[in-house]
Short mmCIF file of C-alpha atoms and ligand atoms in Angstrom, two decimals:
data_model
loop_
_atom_site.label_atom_id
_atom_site.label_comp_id
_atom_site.label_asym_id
_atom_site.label_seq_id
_atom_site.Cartn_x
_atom_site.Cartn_y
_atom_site.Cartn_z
CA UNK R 1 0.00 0.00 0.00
CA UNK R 2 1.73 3.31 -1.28
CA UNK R 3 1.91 5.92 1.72
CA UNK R 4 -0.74 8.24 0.00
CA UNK R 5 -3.22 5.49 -0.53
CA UNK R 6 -2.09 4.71 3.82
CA UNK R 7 -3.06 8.41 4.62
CA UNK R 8 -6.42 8.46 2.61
CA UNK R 9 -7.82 5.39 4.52
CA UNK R 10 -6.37 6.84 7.97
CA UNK R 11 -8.31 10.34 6.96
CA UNK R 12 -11.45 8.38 6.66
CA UNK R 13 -11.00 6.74 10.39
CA UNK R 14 -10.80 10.22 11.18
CA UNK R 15 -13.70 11.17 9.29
CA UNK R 16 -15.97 8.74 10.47
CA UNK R 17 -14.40 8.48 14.32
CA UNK R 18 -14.27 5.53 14.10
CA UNK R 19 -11.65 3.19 15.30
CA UNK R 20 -11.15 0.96 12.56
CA UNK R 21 -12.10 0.47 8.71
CA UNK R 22 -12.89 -3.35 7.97
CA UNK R 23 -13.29 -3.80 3.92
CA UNK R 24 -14.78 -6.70 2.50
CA UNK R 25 -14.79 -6.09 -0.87
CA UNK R 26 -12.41 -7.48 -3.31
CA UNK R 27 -11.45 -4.27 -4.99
CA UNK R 28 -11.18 -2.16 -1.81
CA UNK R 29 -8.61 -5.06 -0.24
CA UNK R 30 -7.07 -5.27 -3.27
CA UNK R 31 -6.34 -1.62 -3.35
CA UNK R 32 -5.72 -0.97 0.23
CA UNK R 33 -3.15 -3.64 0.65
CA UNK R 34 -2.60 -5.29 -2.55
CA UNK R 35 -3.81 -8.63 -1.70
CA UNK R 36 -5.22 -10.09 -5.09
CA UNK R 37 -6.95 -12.96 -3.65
CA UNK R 38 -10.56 -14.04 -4.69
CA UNK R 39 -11.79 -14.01 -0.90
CA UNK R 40 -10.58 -12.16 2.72
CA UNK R 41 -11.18 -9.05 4.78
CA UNK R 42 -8.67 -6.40 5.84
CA UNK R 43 -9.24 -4.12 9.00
CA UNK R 44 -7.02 -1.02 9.13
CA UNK R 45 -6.73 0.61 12.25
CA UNK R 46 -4.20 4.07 12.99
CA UNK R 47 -1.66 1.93 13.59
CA UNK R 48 -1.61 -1.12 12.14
CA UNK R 49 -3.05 -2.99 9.33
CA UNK R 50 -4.54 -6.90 9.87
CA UNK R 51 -5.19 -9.01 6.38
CA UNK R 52 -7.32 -12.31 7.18
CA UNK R 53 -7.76 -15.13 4.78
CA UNK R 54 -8.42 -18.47 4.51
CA UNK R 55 -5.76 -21.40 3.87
CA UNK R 56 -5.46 -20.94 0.07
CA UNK R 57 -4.30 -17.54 0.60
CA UNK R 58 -2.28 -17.78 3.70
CA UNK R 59 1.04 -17.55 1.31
CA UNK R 60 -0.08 -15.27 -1.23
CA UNK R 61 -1.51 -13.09 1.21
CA UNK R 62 2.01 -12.91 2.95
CA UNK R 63 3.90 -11.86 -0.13
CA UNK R 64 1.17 -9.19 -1.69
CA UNK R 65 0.24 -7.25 1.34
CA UNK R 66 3.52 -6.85 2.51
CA UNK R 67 2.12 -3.76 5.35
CA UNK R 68 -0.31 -6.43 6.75
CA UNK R 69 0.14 -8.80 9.74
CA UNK R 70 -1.68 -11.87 7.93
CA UNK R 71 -3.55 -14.28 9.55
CA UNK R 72 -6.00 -17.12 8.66
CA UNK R 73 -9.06 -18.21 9.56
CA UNK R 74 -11.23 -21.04 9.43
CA UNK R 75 -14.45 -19.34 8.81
CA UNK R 76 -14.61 -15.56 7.56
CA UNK R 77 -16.69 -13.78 10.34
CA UNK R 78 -15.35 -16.21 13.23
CA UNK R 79 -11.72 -14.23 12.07
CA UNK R 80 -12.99 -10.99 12.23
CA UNK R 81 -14.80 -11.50 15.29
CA UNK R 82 -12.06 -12.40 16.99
CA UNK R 83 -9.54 -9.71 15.91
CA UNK R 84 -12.02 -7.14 16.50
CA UNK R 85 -12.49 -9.00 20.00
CA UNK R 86 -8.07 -8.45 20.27
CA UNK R 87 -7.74 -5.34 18.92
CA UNK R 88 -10.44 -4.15 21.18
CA UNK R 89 -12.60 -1.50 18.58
CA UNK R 90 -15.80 -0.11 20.13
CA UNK R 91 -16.51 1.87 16.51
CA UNK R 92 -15.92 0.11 12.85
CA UNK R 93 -16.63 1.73 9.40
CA UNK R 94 -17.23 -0.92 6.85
CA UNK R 95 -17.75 -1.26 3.39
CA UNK R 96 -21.53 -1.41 2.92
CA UNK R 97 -22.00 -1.93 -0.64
CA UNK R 98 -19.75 -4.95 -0.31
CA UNK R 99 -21.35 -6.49 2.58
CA UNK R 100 -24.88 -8.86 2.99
CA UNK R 101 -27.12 -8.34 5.50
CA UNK R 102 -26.67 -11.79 6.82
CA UNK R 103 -23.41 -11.29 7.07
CA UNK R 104 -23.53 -7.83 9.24
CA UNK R 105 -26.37 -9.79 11.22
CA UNK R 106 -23.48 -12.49 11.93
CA UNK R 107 -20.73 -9.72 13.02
CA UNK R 108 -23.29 -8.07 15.49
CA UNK R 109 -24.74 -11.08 17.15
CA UNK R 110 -21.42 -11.87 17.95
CA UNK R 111 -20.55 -8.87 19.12
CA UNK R 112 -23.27 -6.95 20.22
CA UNK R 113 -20.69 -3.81 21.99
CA UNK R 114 -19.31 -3.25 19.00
CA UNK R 115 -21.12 0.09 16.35
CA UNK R 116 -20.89 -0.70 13.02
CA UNK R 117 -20.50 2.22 10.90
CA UNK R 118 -22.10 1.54 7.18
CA UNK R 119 -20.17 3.84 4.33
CA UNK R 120 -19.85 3.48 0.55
CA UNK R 121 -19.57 7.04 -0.98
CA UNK R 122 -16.66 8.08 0.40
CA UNK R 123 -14.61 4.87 -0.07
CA UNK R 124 -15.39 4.53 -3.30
CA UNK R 125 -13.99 8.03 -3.96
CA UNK R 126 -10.21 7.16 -2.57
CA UNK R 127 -10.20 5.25 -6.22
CA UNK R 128 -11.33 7.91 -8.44
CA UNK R 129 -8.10 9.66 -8.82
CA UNK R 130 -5.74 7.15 -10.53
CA UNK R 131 -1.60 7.04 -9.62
CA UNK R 132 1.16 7.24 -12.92
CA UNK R 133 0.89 2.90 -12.42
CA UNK R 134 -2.52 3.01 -12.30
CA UNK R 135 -2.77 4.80 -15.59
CA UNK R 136 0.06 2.63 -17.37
CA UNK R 137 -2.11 -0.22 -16.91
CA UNK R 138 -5.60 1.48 -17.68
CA UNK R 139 -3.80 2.97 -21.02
CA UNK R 140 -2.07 -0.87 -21.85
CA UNK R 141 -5.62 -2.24 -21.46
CA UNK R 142 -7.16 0.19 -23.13
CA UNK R 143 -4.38 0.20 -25.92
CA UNK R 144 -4.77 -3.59 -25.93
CA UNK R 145 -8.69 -3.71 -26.34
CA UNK R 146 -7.85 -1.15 -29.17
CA UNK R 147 -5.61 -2.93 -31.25
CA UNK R 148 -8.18 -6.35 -31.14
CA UNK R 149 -10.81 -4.08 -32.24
CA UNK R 150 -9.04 -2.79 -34.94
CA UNK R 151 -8.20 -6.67 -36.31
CA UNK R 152 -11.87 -7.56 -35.77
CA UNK R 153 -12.86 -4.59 -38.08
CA UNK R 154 -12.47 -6.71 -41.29
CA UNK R 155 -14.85 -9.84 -40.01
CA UNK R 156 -17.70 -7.21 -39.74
CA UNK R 157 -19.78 -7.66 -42.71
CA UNK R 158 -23.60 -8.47 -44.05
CA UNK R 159 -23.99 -12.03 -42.99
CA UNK R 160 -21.79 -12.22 -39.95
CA UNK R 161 -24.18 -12.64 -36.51
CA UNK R 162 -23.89 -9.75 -33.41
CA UNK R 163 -22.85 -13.27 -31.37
CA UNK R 164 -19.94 -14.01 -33.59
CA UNK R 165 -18.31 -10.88 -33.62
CA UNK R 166 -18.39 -10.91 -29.64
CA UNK R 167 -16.81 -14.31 -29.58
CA UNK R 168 -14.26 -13.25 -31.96
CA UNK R 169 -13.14 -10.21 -30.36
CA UNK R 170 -13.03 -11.65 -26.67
CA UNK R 171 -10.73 -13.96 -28.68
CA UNK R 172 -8.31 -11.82 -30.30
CA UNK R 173 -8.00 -10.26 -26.38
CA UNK R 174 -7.41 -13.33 -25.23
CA UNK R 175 -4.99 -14.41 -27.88
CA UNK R 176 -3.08 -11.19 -27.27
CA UNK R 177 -2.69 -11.18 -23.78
CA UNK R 178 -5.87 -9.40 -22.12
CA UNK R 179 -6.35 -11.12 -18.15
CA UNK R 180 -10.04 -11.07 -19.29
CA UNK R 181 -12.49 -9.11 -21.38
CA UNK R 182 -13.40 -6.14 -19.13
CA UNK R 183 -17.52 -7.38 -19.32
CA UNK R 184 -19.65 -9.03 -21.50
CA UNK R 185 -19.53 -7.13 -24.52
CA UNK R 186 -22.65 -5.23 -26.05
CA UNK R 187 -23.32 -6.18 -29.95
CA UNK R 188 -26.38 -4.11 -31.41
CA UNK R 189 -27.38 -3.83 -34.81
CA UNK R 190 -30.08 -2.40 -37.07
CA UNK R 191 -33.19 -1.76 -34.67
CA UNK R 192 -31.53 -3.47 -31.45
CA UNK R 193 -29.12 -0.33 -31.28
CA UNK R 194 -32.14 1.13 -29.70
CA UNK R 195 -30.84 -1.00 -26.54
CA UNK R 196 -28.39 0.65 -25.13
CA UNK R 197 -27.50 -2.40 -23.07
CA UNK R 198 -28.18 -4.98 -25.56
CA UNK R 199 -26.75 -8.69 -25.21
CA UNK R 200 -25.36 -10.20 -28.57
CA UNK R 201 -27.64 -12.59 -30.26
CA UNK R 202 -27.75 -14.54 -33.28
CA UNK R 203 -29.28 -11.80 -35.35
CA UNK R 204 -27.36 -11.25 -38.54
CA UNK R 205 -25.56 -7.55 -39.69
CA UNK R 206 -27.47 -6.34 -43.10
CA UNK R 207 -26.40 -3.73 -45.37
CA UNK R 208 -27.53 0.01 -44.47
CA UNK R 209 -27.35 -0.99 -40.38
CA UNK R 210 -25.41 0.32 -37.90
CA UNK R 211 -23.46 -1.78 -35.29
CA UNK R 212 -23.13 -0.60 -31.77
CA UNK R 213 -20.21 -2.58 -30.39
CA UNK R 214 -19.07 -1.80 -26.66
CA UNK R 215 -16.03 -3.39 -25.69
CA UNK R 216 -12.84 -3.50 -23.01
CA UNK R 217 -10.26 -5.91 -22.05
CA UNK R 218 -8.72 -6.45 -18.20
CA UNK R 219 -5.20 -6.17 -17.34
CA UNK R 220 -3.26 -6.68 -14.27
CA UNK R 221 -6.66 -6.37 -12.75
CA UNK R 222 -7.42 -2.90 -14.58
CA UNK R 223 -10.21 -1.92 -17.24
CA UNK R 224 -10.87 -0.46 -20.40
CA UNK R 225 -14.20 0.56 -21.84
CA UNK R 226 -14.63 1.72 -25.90
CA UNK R 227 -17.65 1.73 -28.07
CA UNK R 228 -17.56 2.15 -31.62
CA UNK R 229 -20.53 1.99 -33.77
CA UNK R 230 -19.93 1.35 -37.52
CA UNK R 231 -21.84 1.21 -40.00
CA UNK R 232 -22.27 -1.57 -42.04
CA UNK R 233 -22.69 -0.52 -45.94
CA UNK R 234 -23.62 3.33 -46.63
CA UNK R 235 -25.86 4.60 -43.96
CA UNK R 236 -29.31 6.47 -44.40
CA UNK R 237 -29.47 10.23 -44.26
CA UNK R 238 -31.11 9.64 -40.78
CA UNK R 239 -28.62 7.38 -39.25
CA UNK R 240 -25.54 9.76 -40.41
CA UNK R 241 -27.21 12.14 -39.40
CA UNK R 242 -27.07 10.78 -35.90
CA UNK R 243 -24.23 9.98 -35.93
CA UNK R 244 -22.93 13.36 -36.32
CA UNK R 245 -24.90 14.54 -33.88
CA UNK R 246 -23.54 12.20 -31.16
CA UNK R 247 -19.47 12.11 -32.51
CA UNK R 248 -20.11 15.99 -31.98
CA UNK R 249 -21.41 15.37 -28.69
CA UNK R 250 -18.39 13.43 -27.90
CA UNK R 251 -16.49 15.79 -29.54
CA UNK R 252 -17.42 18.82 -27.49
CA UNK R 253 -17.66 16.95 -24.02
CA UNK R 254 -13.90 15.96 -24.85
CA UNK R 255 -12.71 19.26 -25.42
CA UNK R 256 -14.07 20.65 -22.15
CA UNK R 257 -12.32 18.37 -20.15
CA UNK R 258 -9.69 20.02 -17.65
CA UNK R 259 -9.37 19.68 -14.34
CA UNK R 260 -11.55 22.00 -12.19
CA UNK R 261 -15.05 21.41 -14.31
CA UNK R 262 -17.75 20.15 -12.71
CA UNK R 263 -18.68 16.86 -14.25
CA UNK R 264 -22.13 17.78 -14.09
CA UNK R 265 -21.31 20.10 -16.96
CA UNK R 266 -19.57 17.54 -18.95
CA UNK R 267 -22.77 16.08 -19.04
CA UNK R 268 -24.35 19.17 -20.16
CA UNK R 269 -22.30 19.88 -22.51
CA UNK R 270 -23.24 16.84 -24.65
CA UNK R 271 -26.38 16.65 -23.85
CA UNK R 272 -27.33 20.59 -24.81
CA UNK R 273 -25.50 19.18 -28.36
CA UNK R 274 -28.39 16.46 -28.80
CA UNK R 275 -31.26 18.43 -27.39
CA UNK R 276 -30.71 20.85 -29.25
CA UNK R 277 -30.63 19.25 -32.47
CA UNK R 278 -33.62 17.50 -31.32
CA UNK R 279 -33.11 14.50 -30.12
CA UNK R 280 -33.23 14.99 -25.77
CA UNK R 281 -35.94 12.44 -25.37
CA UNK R 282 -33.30 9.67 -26.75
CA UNK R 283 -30.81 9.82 -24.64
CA UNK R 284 -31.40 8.76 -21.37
CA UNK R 285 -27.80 7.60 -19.49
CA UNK R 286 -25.43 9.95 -18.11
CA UNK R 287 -22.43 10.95 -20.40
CA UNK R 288 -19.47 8.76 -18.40
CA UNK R 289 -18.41 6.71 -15.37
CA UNK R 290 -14.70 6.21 -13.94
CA UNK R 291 -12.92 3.19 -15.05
CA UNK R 292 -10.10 1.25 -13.41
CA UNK R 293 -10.06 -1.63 -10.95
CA UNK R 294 -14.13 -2.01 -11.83
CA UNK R 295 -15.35 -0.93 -14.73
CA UNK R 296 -17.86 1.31 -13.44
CA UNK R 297 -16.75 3.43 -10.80
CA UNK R 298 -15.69 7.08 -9.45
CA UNK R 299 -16.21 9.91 -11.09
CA UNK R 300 -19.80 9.78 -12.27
CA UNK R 301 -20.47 11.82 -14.97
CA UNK R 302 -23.73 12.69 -15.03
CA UNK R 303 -26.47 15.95 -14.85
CA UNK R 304 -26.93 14.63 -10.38
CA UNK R 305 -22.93 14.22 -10.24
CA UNK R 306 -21.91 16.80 -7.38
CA UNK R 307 -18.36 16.64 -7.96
CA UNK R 308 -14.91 17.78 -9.88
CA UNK R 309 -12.48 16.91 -12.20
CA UNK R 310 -9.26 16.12 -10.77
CA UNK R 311 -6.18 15.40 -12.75
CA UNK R 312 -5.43 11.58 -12.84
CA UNK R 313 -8.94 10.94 -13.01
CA UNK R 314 -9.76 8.23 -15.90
CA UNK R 315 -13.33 8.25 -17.10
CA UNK R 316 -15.67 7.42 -19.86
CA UNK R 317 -16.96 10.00 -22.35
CA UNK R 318 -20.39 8.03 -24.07
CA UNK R 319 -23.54 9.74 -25.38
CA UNK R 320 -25.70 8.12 -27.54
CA UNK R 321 -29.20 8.58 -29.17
CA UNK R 322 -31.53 5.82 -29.36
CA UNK R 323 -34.56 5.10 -31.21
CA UNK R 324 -36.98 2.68 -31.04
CA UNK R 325 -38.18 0.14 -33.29
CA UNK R 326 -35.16 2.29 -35.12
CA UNK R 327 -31.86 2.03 -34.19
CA UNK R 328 -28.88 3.68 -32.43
CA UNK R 329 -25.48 5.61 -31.81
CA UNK R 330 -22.79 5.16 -28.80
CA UNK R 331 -19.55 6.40 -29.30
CA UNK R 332 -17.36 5.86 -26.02
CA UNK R 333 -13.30 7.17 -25.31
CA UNK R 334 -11.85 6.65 -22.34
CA UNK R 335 -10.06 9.75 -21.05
CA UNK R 336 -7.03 10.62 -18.45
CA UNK R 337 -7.69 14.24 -16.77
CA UNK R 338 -4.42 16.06 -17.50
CA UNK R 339 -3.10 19.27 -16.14
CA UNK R 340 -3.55 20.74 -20.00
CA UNK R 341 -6.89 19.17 -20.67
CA UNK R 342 -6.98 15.05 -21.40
CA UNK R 343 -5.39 12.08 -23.12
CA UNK R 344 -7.80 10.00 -24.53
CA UNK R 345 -6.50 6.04 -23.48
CA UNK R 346 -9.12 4.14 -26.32
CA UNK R 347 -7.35 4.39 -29.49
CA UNK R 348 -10.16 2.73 -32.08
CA UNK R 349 -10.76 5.44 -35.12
CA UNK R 350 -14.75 7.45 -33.95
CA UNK R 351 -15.05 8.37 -37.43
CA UNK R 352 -17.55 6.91 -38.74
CA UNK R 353 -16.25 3.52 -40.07
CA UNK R 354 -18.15 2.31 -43.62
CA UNK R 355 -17.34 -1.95 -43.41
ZN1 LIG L 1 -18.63 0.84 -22.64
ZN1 LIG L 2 -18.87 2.84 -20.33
#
């Protein structure tokens, strides 16, 4: 755990008064104390910092959080119970999202002196500004999921099914080195691009559609996040027409970017760009979402976010218009706050791409 990283969990002890932080969640261990196991808790107290695992982990845990006294336990809530029990806390913050209500049931039957202290907001924000490593491995995932993209460009054609070009592109990831594909991509073409979320299916690309095609690949544990909509054979007047009306969107939301802006008018900025050329009532998401250890996470960009831009922040930048029964237009970068302005990470071409 890097000494700023150490000082931002200690500030929210203070915070909170509380005595202790316990973390359950995978990411939030992960990046507190660089444990990379699948399962485990980590309590951080002023002073000290306690990593508890089971058996499989015992070693690994060791060796990756090397601040952490390590110890193991037989059953998860047994192990905190009874550290909590040594270390003596009256007052423990925890990481609510993370955390069942079974499970926080368990904890205060057995011990019924100790407050438990939900929070979720305020965790999740010691992620949202990324380090220089951080970055390197955003932009190498990002670069990564870029370059796969750019080899599946030539397999999109009439005739090829939204499933198929999913498979193949988690496939060239794979082949060239991606950890994992970041999430299940999103294929949509023709009408379905009017589901902003859509699953691939089996449905085959014809000429005149659009594809919608959001992507990402994992490395070392961090994300990327792209969309690219092409289109498939000349477009109608309609569909270029949206098209330019969101890659202007993008456009403009991208060159506002510098630290200091209120992302709540990144949002605006797009969305004024599509409301104004009529088309408000079709797009309903917010513009953007931090990316890094999860895919979605701090900053949100959106017309309720309540916060800044802060350089070494890495977030989306994605408005679309969608249609029903019609069709649809995402275009998605990924984007580094920079002291001058950005760096956008997602290197696949946004204009428009005629297969
Ligand atoms: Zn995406
Ligand atoms: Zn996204």
């Amino acid at each position: 755990m890097t000494q700023a990283r150490q000082d931002a969990a200690l500030a929210l002890i203070e915070l909170f008064e509380v005595d202790a932080l316990l973390l359950l969640g995978l990411v939030n261990i992960r990046y507190l104390s660089g444990f990379k196991g699948s399962d485990g808790a980590l309590l951080i107290l002023p002073q000290d910092r306690h990593l508890l695992c089971d058996s499989r982990y015992t070693l690994q845990a060791s060796d990756e959080a090397e601040l952490c006294t390590v110890a193991e336990y037989k059953s998860k809530s047994e192990g905190i119970t009874l550290l909590l029990k040594k270390v003596g806390c009256k007052r423990v913050a925890f990481d609510a999202e993370k955390v069942t209500v079974s499970f926080l049931n368990i904890l205060k039957t057995a011990l019924p002196d100790v407050d438990f202290i939900p929070v979720a907001d305020e965790l999740d924000q010691l992620r949202a500004v990324k380090s220089l490593d951080e970055i390197k491995s955003i932009s190498a995932a990002a670069n990564l999921s870029s370059t796969a993209f750019n080899e599946l460009l030539p397999l999109i054609k009439p005739g090829v099914s939204e499933r198929s070009i999913a498979l193949e592109l988690e496939f060239i990831m794979k082949r060239s080195g991606a950890e994992e594909k970041a999430f299940d991509f999103i294929v949509a073409s023709g009408y379905r691009g009017a589901l902003p979320h859509a699953r691939p299916t089996e449905k085959l690309l014809e000429a005149g559609e659009m594809v919608t095609i959001d992507f990402g690949a994992r490395l070392d544990g961090y994300n990327s996040d792209e969309t690219v909509t092409v289109s498939v054979g000349e477009p109608d007047k309609k569909l270029y027409d949206i098209y330019r009306i969101v890659k202007e969107a993008h456009d403009l939301a991208i060159s506002a970017i510098r630290p200091g802006i209120e992302c709540s008018s990144l949002d605006e900025i797009a969305r004024s760009h599509i409301n104004n050329c009529g088309y408000g009532d079709f797009f309903g998401h917010g513009l953007g979402h931090g990316v890094g250890l999860e895919v979605h996470e701090k900053p949100v960009i959106s017309p309720r976010s309540r916060q800044r831009t802060q350089v070494g922040m890495v977030f989306t930048v994605e408005p679309g218009i969608y249609i029903p029964d019609f069709g649809g237009v995402r275009i998605e970068d990924l984007v580094q706050v920079t002291e001058e302005g950005c760096i956008i990470l997602s290197k696949a071409s946004k204009e428009l791409n005629v297969c």
